[in-house]
Amino acid sequence: MQAIRKRNPFVFRSEDHDNNGTAVLDEQGSRNVLPTTVYAYRPAVTEQTEVVDRIREQNGSSNKQNRFALQLMLGLSSILYVIYIFSDRTTPLFAVFPPSPENSRANAPLDMSGILAYVAIIIHVNLSLIVHPWNVVIAGKVIRAIGFLETFAWSTAGPLLSVYSGRAWQTTVWWCIPGLLTCVVYAVHGWIEKADEDVVELEKLKYRALGA
């Protein structure tokens, strides 16, 4: 005779009985083990926040160093123009690159060198306000910085006048410094703003991922 297997359809097993799967009974009472469902790992909220905070701190530290370097550069350059006002107003580059003695007219300072020096100092102050906005109040009015385009336009007055008057190249380069600094500040200031925008977009992506 064939062996008769006893069916036991009402077998109770604890949920914690099997560690590697879930036990079920088929229609013959045989025990099958279903594989455990694997869930994708999702970073914790605190981990995402720590990463974003670390990037924000690094960006803030980098921006602070860049602003300090720009302020130092503007400060040293403005001191040179203050000294220039109280000097004989020949270009300081003559000390490094001596002029040709054959043409005394080309080596002479510009007729408006005093006014141009004051304009150069104002340009330095304006660039400093762009790099680090200060709440400057004069006669009850808040002084705000003008844009880069207007600043660069003012900085071209000295070089154009020097070329038009036929001055030495050392004099022309001396009056090109405010325009050069304007371009440098414009480039670095753009990098700083772009880095801040990237951090803001990163924070938006974080909250978007949490709400997904």
PDB file of C-alpha atoms in Angstrom:
ATOM      1  CA  MET A   1       0.000   0.000   0.000  1.00  0.00           C
ATOM      2  CA  GLN A   2       1.091   3.528  -0.697  1.00  0.00           C
ATOM      3  CA  ALA A   3       2.043   5.574   2.283  1.00  0.00           C
ATOM      4  CA  ILE A   4      -0.660   7.987   3.253  1.00  0.00           C
ATOM      5  CA  ARG A   5       0.544  11.423   4.276  1.00  0.00           C
ATOM      6  CA  LYS A   6      -1.493  13.136   6.885  1.00  0.00           C
ATOM      7  CA  ARG A   7      -2.661  16.581   5.896  1.00  0.00           C
ATOM      8  CA  ASN A   8      -2.520  19.295   8.475  1.00  0.00           C
ATOM      9  CA  PRO A   9      -3.968  22.407   6.899  1.00  0.00           C
ATOM     10  CA  PHE A  10      -4.182  24.278  10.189  1.00  0.00           C
ATOM     11  CA  VAL A  11      -0.562  24.584  11.164  1.00  0.00           C
ATOM     12  CA  PHE A  12       0.283  27.672  13.178  1.00  0.00           C
ATOM     13  CA  ARG A  13       3.805  29.087  13.160  1.00  0.00           C
ATOM     14  CA  SER A  14       5.104  32.162  14.842  1.00  0.00           C
ATOM     15  CA  GLU A  15       6.108  35.115  12.662  1.00  0.00           C
ATOM     16  CA  ASP A  16       9.513  35.082  14.320  1.00  0.00           C
ATOM     17  CA  HIS A  17      10.037  31.351  13.723  1.00  0.00           C
ATOM     18  CA  ASP A  18      11.932  31.805  10.429  1.00  0.00           C
ATOM     19  CA  ASN A  19      14.579  34.452  10.117  1.00  0.00           C
ATOM     20  CA  ASN A  20      15.313  34.103   6.398  1.00  0.00           C
ATOM     21  CA  GLY A  21      11.813  34.135   4.968  1.00  0.00           C
ATOM     22  CA  THR A  22       8.081  33.761   5.498  1.00  0.00           C
ATOM     23  CA  ALA A  23       6.660  30.242   5.939  1.00  0.00           C
ATOM     24  CA  VAL A  24       3.427  29.360   4.078  1.00  0.00           C
ATOM     25  CA  LEU A  25       1.551  26.094   3.376  1.00  0.00           C
ATOM     26  CA  ASP A  26       0.573  24.998  -0.101  1.00  0.00           C
ATOM     27  CA  GLU A  27      -2.571  23.060  -0.932  1.00  0.00           C
ATOM     28  CA  GLN A  28      -0.830  19.756  -0.015  1.00  0.00           C
ATOM     29  CA  GLY A  29       0.324  21.089   3.303  1.00  0.00           C
ATOM     30  CA  SER A  30       3.948  21.413   2.199  1.00  0.00           C
ATOM     31  CA  ARG A  31       5.971  24.130   3.726  1.00  0.00           C
ATOM     32  CA  ASN A  32       7.407  26.742   1.344  1.00  0.00           C
ATOM     33  CA  VAL A  33       9.657  29.651   2.204  1.00  0.00           C
ATOM     34  CA  LEU A  34       9.166  32.926   0.411  1.00  0.00           C
ATOM     35  CA  PRO A  35      12.175  35.209   0.079  1.00  0.00           C
ATOM     36  CA  THR A  36      12.252  38.273   2.227  1.00  0.00           C
ATOM     37  CA  THR A  37      11.434  41.508   0.396  1.00  0.00           C
ATOM     38  CA  VAL A  38      14.464  43.787   0.007  1.00  0.00           C
ATOM     39  CA  TYR A  39      13.798  47.489   0.332  1.00  0.00           C
ATOM     40  CA  ALA A  40      16.023  50.154  -1.210  1.00  0.00           C
ATOM     41  CA  TYR A  41      18.051  52.147   1.294  1.00  0.00           C
ATOM     42  CA  ARG A  42      17.083  55.739   1.658  1.00  0.00           C
ATOM     43  CA  PRO A  43      19.412  58.242   3.387  1.00  0.00           C
ATOM     44  CA  ALA A  44      18.134  59.632   6.619  1.00  0.00           C
ATOM     45  CA  VAL A  45      16.966  63.196   6.889  1.00  0.00           C
ATOM     46  CA  THR A  46      19.717  64.039   9.336  1.00  0.00           C
ATOM     47  CA  GLU A  47      22.398  62.751   6.959  1.00  0.00           C
ATOM     48  CA  GLN A  48      21.131  64.901   4.087  1.00  0.00           C
ATOM     49  CA  THR A  49      20.954  67.912   6.367  1.00  0.00           C
ATOM     50  CA  GLU A  50      24.509  67.390   7.562  1.00  0.00           C
ATOM     51  CA  VAL A  51      25.817  67.197   3.988  1.00  0.00           C
ATOM     52  CA  VAL A  52      24.011  70.382   2.951  1.00  0.00           C
ATOM     53  CA  ASP A  53      25.132  72.191   6.093  1.00  0.00           C
ATOM     54  CA  ARG A  54      28.729  71.162   5.501  1.00  0.00           C
ATOM     55  CA  ILE A  55      28.613  72.438   1.908  1.00  0.00           C
ATOM     56  CA  ARG A  56      27.013  75.677   3.092  1.00  0.00           C
ATOM     57  CA  GLU A  57      29.729  76.198   5.691  1.00  0.00           C
ATOM     58  CA  GLN A  58      32.491  75.525   3.161  1.00  0.00           C
ATOM     59  CA  ASN A  59      30.894  77.933   0.702  1.00  0.00           C
ATOM     60  CA  GLY A  60      30.528  80.603   3.367  1.00  0.00           C
ATOM     61  CA  SER A  61      34.163  80.233   4.408  1.00  0.00           C
ATOM     62  CA  SER A  62      35.338  80.426   0.791  1.00  0.00           C
ATOM     63  CA  ASN A  63      33.216  83.512   0.106  1.00  0.00           C
ATOM     64  CA  LYS A  64      34.549  85.185   3.227  1.00  0.00           C
ATOM     65  CA  GLN A  65      38.145  84.626   2.120  1.00  0.00           C
ATOM     66  CA  ASN A  66      37.421  85.912  -1.381  1.00  0.00           C
ATOM     67  CA  ARG A  67      35.758  89.054  -0.051  1.00  0.00           C
ATOM     68  CA  PHE A  68      38.661  89.676   2.317  1.00  0.00           C
ATOM     69  CA  ALA A  69      41.160  89.320  -0.545  1.00  0.00           C
ATOM     70  CA  LEU A  70      39.178  91.777  -2.679  1.00  0.00           C
ATOM     71  CA  GLN A  71      38.900  94.292   0.151  1.00  0.00           C
ATOM     72  CA  LEU A  72      42.637  94.034   0.824  1.00  0.00           C
ATOM     73  CA  MET A  73      43.431  94.570  -2.855  1.00  0.00           C
ATOM     74  CA  LEU A  74      41.105  97.582  -3.070  1.00  0.00           C
ATOM     75  CA  GLY A  75      42.484  99.047   0.144  1.00  0.00           C
ATOM     76  CA  LEU A  76      46.110  98.853  -0.951  1.00  0.00           C
ATOM     77  CA  SER A  77      45.306 100.266  -4.380  1.00  0.00           C
ATOM     78  CA  SER A  78      43.324 103.178  -2.950  1.00  0.00           C
ATOM     79  CA  ILE A  79      46.250 104.042  -0.645  1.00  0.00           C
ATOM     80  CA  LEU A  80      48.472 104.383  -3.704  1.00  0.00           C
ATOM     81  CA  TYR A  81      46.078 106.894  -5.233  1.00  0.00           C
ATOM     82  CA  VAL A  82      45.874 108.859  -1.978  1.00  0.00           C
ATOM     83  CA  ILE A  83      49.676 109.080  -1.934  1.00  0.00           C
ATOM     84  CA  TYR A  84      49.565 110.072  -5.603  1.00  0.00           C
ATOM     85  CA  ILE A  85      47.387 113.093  -4.811  1.00  0.00           C
ATOM     86  CA  PHE A  86      49.998 114.508  -2.412  1.00  0.00           C
ATOM     87  CA  SER A  87      52.968 113.766  -4.699  1.00  0.00           C
ATOM     88  CA  ASP A  88      54.250 115.433  -7.856  1.00  0.00           C
ATOM     89  CA  ARG A  89      51.585 113.375  -9.685  1.00  0.00           C
ATOM     90  CA  THR A  90      53.907 111.554 -12.011  1.00  0.00           C
ATOM     91  CA  THR A  91      53.008 107.931 -12.475  1.00  0.00           C
ATOM     92  CA  PRO A  92      54.569 105.608  -9.872  1.00  0.00           C
ATOM     93  CA  LEU A  93      55.407 103.181 -12.679  1.00  0.00           C
ATOM     94  CA  PHE A  94      58.299 105.466 -13.634  1.00  0.00           C
ATOM     95  CA  ALA A  95      60.125 104.100 -10.590  1.00  0.00           C
ATOM     96  CA  VAL A  96      59.922 100.591 -12.049  1.00  0.00           C
ATOM     97  CA  PHE A  97      60.021 101.436 -15.765  1.00  0.00           C
ATOM     98  CA  PRO A  98      62.063 104.627 -16.234  1.00  0.00           C
ATOM     99  CA  PRO A  99      60.714 106.907 -18.956  1.00  0.00           C
ATOM    100  CA  SER A 100      62.545 108.015 -22.022  1.00  0.00           C
ATOM    101  CA  PRO A 101      64.152 111.438 -21.451  1.00  0.00           C
ATOM    102  CA  GLU A 102      63.751 112.411 -25.098  1.00  0.00           C
ATOM    103  CA  ASN A 103      60.086 113.392 -24.828  1.00  0.00           C
ATOM    104  CA  SER A 104      59.369 115.415 -21.702  1.00  0.00           C
ATOM    105  CA  ARG A 105      55.797 116.138 -22.828  1.00  0.00           C
ATOM    106  CA  ALA A 106      54.907 112.428 -22.827  1.00  0.00           C
ATOM    107  CA  ASN A 107      56.369 112.010 -19.340  1.00  0.00           C
ATOM    108  CA  ALA A 108      54.420 114.883 -17.833  1.00  0.00           C
ATOM    109  CA  PRO A 109      51.346 114.134 -15.689  1.00  0.00           C
ATOM    110  CA  LEU A 110      47.879 114.717 -17.047  1.00  0.00           C
ATOM    111  CA  ASP A 111      46.353 118.141 -16.589  1.00  0.00           C
ATOM    112  CA  MET A 112      43.352 116.598 -14.801  1.00  0.00           C
ATOM    113  CA  SER A 113      45.400 114.078 -12.803  1.00  0.00           C
ATOM    114  CA  GLY A 114      44.127 115.424  -9.476  1.00  0.00           C
ATOM    115  CA  ILE A 115      40.467 115.034 -10.456  1.00  0.00           C
ATOM    116  CA  LEU A 116      41.130 111.634 -11.989  1.00  0.00           C
ATOM    117  CA  ALA A 117      42.793 110.503  -8.757  1.00  0.00           C
ATOM    118  CA  TYR A 118      39.696 111.474  -6.765  1.00  0.00           C
ATOM    119  CA  VAL A 119      37.537 109.599  -9.290  1.00  0.00           C
ATOM    120  CA  ALA A 120      39.775 106.540  -8.927  1.00  0.00           C
ATOM    121  CA  ILE A 121      39.378 106.637  -5.134  1.00  0.00           C
ATOM    122  CA  ILE A 122      35.591 106.889  -5.481  1.00  0.00           C
ATOM    123  CA  ILE A 123      35.679 103.892  -7.832  1.00  0.00           C
ATOM    124  CA  HIS A 124      37.590 101.917  -5.187  1.00  0.00           C
ATOM    125  CA  VAL A 125      35.024 102.850  -2.542  1.00  0.00           C
ATOM    126  CA  ASN A 126      32.164 101.876  -4.851  1.00  0.00           C
ATOM    127  CA  LEU A 127      33.743  98.488  -5.581  1.00  0.00           C
ATOM    128  CA  SER A 128      34.227  97.954  -1.862  1.00  0.00           C
ATOM    129  CA  LEU A 129      30.514  98.594  -1.315  1.00  0.00           C
ATOM    130  CA  ILE A 130      29.692  96.042  -4.004  1.00  0.00           C
ATOM    131  CA  VAL A 131      31.933  93.403  -2.438  1.00  0.00           C
ATOM    132  CA  HIS A 132      30.625  94.008   1.078  1.00  0.00           C
ATOM    133  CA  PRO A 133      27.546  96.273   1.215  1.00  0.00           C
ATOM    134  CA  TRP A 134      27.730  98.703   4.120  1.00  0.00           C
ATOM    135  CA  ASN A 135      24.926 100.873   5.412  1.00  0.00           C
ATOM    136  CA  VAL A 136      26.592 104.228   4.678  1.00  0.00           C
ATOM    137  CA  VAL A 137      24.457 107.263   5.498  1.00  0.00           C
ATOM    138  CA  ILE A 138      25.597 110.760   4.539  1.00  0.00           C
ATOM    139  CA  ALA A 139      23.376 113.789   5.246  1.00  0.00           C
ATOM    140  CA  GLY A 140      20.483 111.462   6.013  1.00  0.00           C
ATOM    141  CA  LYS A 141      20.767 109.625   2.696  1.00  0.00           C
ATOM    142  CA  VAL A 142      21.810 106.008   2.244  1.00  0.00           C
ATOM    143  CA  ILE A 143      24.756 105.710  -0.124  1.00  0.00           C
ATOM    144  CA  ARG A 144      24.373 102.769  -2.477  1.00  0.00           C
ATOM    145  CA  ALA A 145      26.913 101.380  -4.930  1.00  0.00           C
ATOM    146  CA  ILE A 146      26.380 101.865  -8.639  1.00  0.00           C
ATOM    147  CA  GLY A 147      26.554  98.935 -11.040  1.00  0.00           C
ATOM    148  CA  PHE A 148      29.613  97.452 -12.703  1.00  0.00           C
ATOM    149  CA  LEU A 149      28.810  98.941 -16.106  1.00  0.00           C
ATOM    150  CA  GLU A 150      28.673 102.491 -14.765  1.00  0.00           C
ATOM    151  CA  THR A 151      31.785 101.898 -12.670  1.00  0.00           C
ATOM    152  CA  PHE A 152      33.733 100.639 -15.665  1.00  0.00           C
ATOM    153  CA  ALA A 153      32.560 103.613 -17.736  1.00  0.00           C
ATOM    154  CA  TRP A 154      33.971 106.029 -15.138  1.00  0.00           C
ATOM    155  CA  SER A 155      37.238 104.087 -15.013  1.00  0.00           C
ATOM    156  CA  THR A 156      37.856 104.590 -18.742  1.00  0.00           C
ATOM    157  CA  ALA A 157      38.189 108.384 -18.409  1.00  0.00           C
ATOM    158  CA  GLY A 158      41.841 108.304 -17.311  1.00  0.00           C
ATOM    159  CA  PRO A 159      43.182 105.891 -19.950  1.00  0.00           C
ATOM    160  CA  LEU A 160      41.315 107.607 -22.773  1.00  0.00           C
ATOM    161  CA  LEU A 161      42.581 111.022 -21.745  1.00  0.00           C
ATOM    162  CA  SER A 162      46.127 109.689 -21.424  1.00  0.00           C
ATOM    163  CA  VAL A 163      46.075 108.157 -24.902  1.00  0.00           C
ATOM    164  CA  TYR A 164      44.474 111.271 -26.393  1.00  0.00           C
ATOM    165  CA  SER A 165      47.123 113.500 -24.805  1.00  0.00           C
ATOM    166  CA  GLY A 166      49.966 111.337 -26.065  1.00  0.00           C
ATOM    167  CA  ARG A 167      51.308 110.438 -22.651  1.00  0.00           C
ATOM    168  CA  ALA A 168      53.780 107.615 -21.982  1.00  0.00           C
ATOM    169  CA  TRP A 169      52.489 104.082 -21.758  1.00  0.00           C
ATOM    170  CA  GLN A 170      53.395 104.001 -18.051  1.00  0.00           C
ATOM    171  CA  THR A 171      50.905 106.819 -17.425  1.00  0.00           C
ATOM    172  CA  THR A 172      48.205 105.057 -19.433  1.00  0.00           C
ATOM    173  CA  VAL A 173      48.717 101.797 -17.518  1.00  0.00           C
ATOM    174  CA  TRP A 174      48.560 103.681 -14.220  1.00  0.00           C
ATOM    175  CA  TRP A 175      45.114 105.027 -15.073  1.00  0.00           C
ATOM    176  CA  CYS A 176      43.996 101.599 -16.307  1.00  0.00           C
ATOM    177  CA  ILE A 177      44.236 100.156 -12.779  1.00  0.00           C
ATOM    178  CA  PRO A 178      40.684 101.204 -11.690  1.00  0.00           C
ATOM    179  CA  GLY A 179      39.201  99.546 -14.783  1.00  0.00           C
ATOM    180  CA  LEU A 180      41.274  96.419 -14.239  1.00  0.00           C
ATOM    181  CA  LEU A 181      40.143  96.187 -10.617  1.00  0.00           C
ATOM    182  CA  THR A 182      36.549  96.626 -11.757  1.00  0.00           C
ATOM    183  CA  CYS A 183      36.893  93.591 -14.046  1.00  0.00           C
ATOM    184  CA  VAL A 184      38.506  91.517 -11.269  1.00  0.00           C
ATOM    185  CA  VAL A 185      35.802  92.384  -8.747  1.00  0.00           C
ATOM    186  CA  TYR A 186      33.110  91.684 -11.341  1.00  0.00           C
ATOM    187  CA  ALA A 187      34.505  88.198 -12.020  1.00  0.00           C
ATOM    188  CA  VAL A 188      35.016  87.218  -8.367  1.00  0.00           C
ATOM    189  CA  HIS A 189      31.665  88.691  -7.318  1.00  0.00           C
ATOM    190  CA  GLY A 190      29.981  86.619 -10.029  1.00  0.00           C
ATOM    191  CA  TRP A 191      31.646  83.451  -8.726  1.00  0.00           C
ATOM    192  CA  ILE A 192      30.444  84.223  -5.208  1.00  0.00           C
ATOM    193  CA  GLU A 193      26.851  84.759  -6.340  1.00  0.00           C
ATOM    194  CA  LYS A 194      26.946  81.597  -8.462  1.00  0.00           C
ATOM    195  CA  ALA A 195      28.181  79.550  -5.491  1.00  0.00           C
ATOM    196  CA  ASP A 196      25.385  80.938  -3.291  1.00  0.00           C
ATOM    197  CA  GLU A 197      22.794  80.059  -5.940  1.00  0.00           C
ATOM    198  CA  ASP A 198      24.151  76.505  -6.155  1.00  0.00           C
ATOM    199  CA  VAL A 199      23.762  76.068  -2.399  1.00  0.00           C
ATOM    200  CA  VAL A 200      20.166  77.321  -2.562  1.00  0.00           C
ATOM    201  CA  GLU A 201      19.381  74.892  -5.400  1.00  0.00           C
ATOM    202  CA  LEU A 202      20.947  72.075  -3.387  1.00  0.00           C
ATOM    203  CA  GLU A 203      18.664  72.839  -0.456  1.00  0.00           C
ATOM    204  CA  LYS A 204      15.654  72.825  -2.772  1.00  0.00           C
ATOM    205  CA  LEU A 205      16.639  69.423  -4.124  1.00  0.00           C
ATOM    206  CA  LYS A 206      16.971  68.113  -0.589  1.00  0.00           C
ATOM    207  CA  TYR A 207      13.455  69.129   0.406  1.00  0.00           C
ATOM    208  CA  ARG A 208      12.119  67.881  -2.934  1.00  0.00           C
ATOM    209  CA  ALA A 209      13.680  64.471  -2.329  1.00  0.00           C
ATOM    210  CA  LEU A 210      12.224  64.300   1.162  1.00  0.00           C
ATOM    211  CA  GLY A 211       8.748  65.015  -0.177  1.00  0.00           C
ATOM    212  CA  ALA A 212       9.018  62.513  -3.026  1.00  0.00           C
TER     213      ALA A 212
END
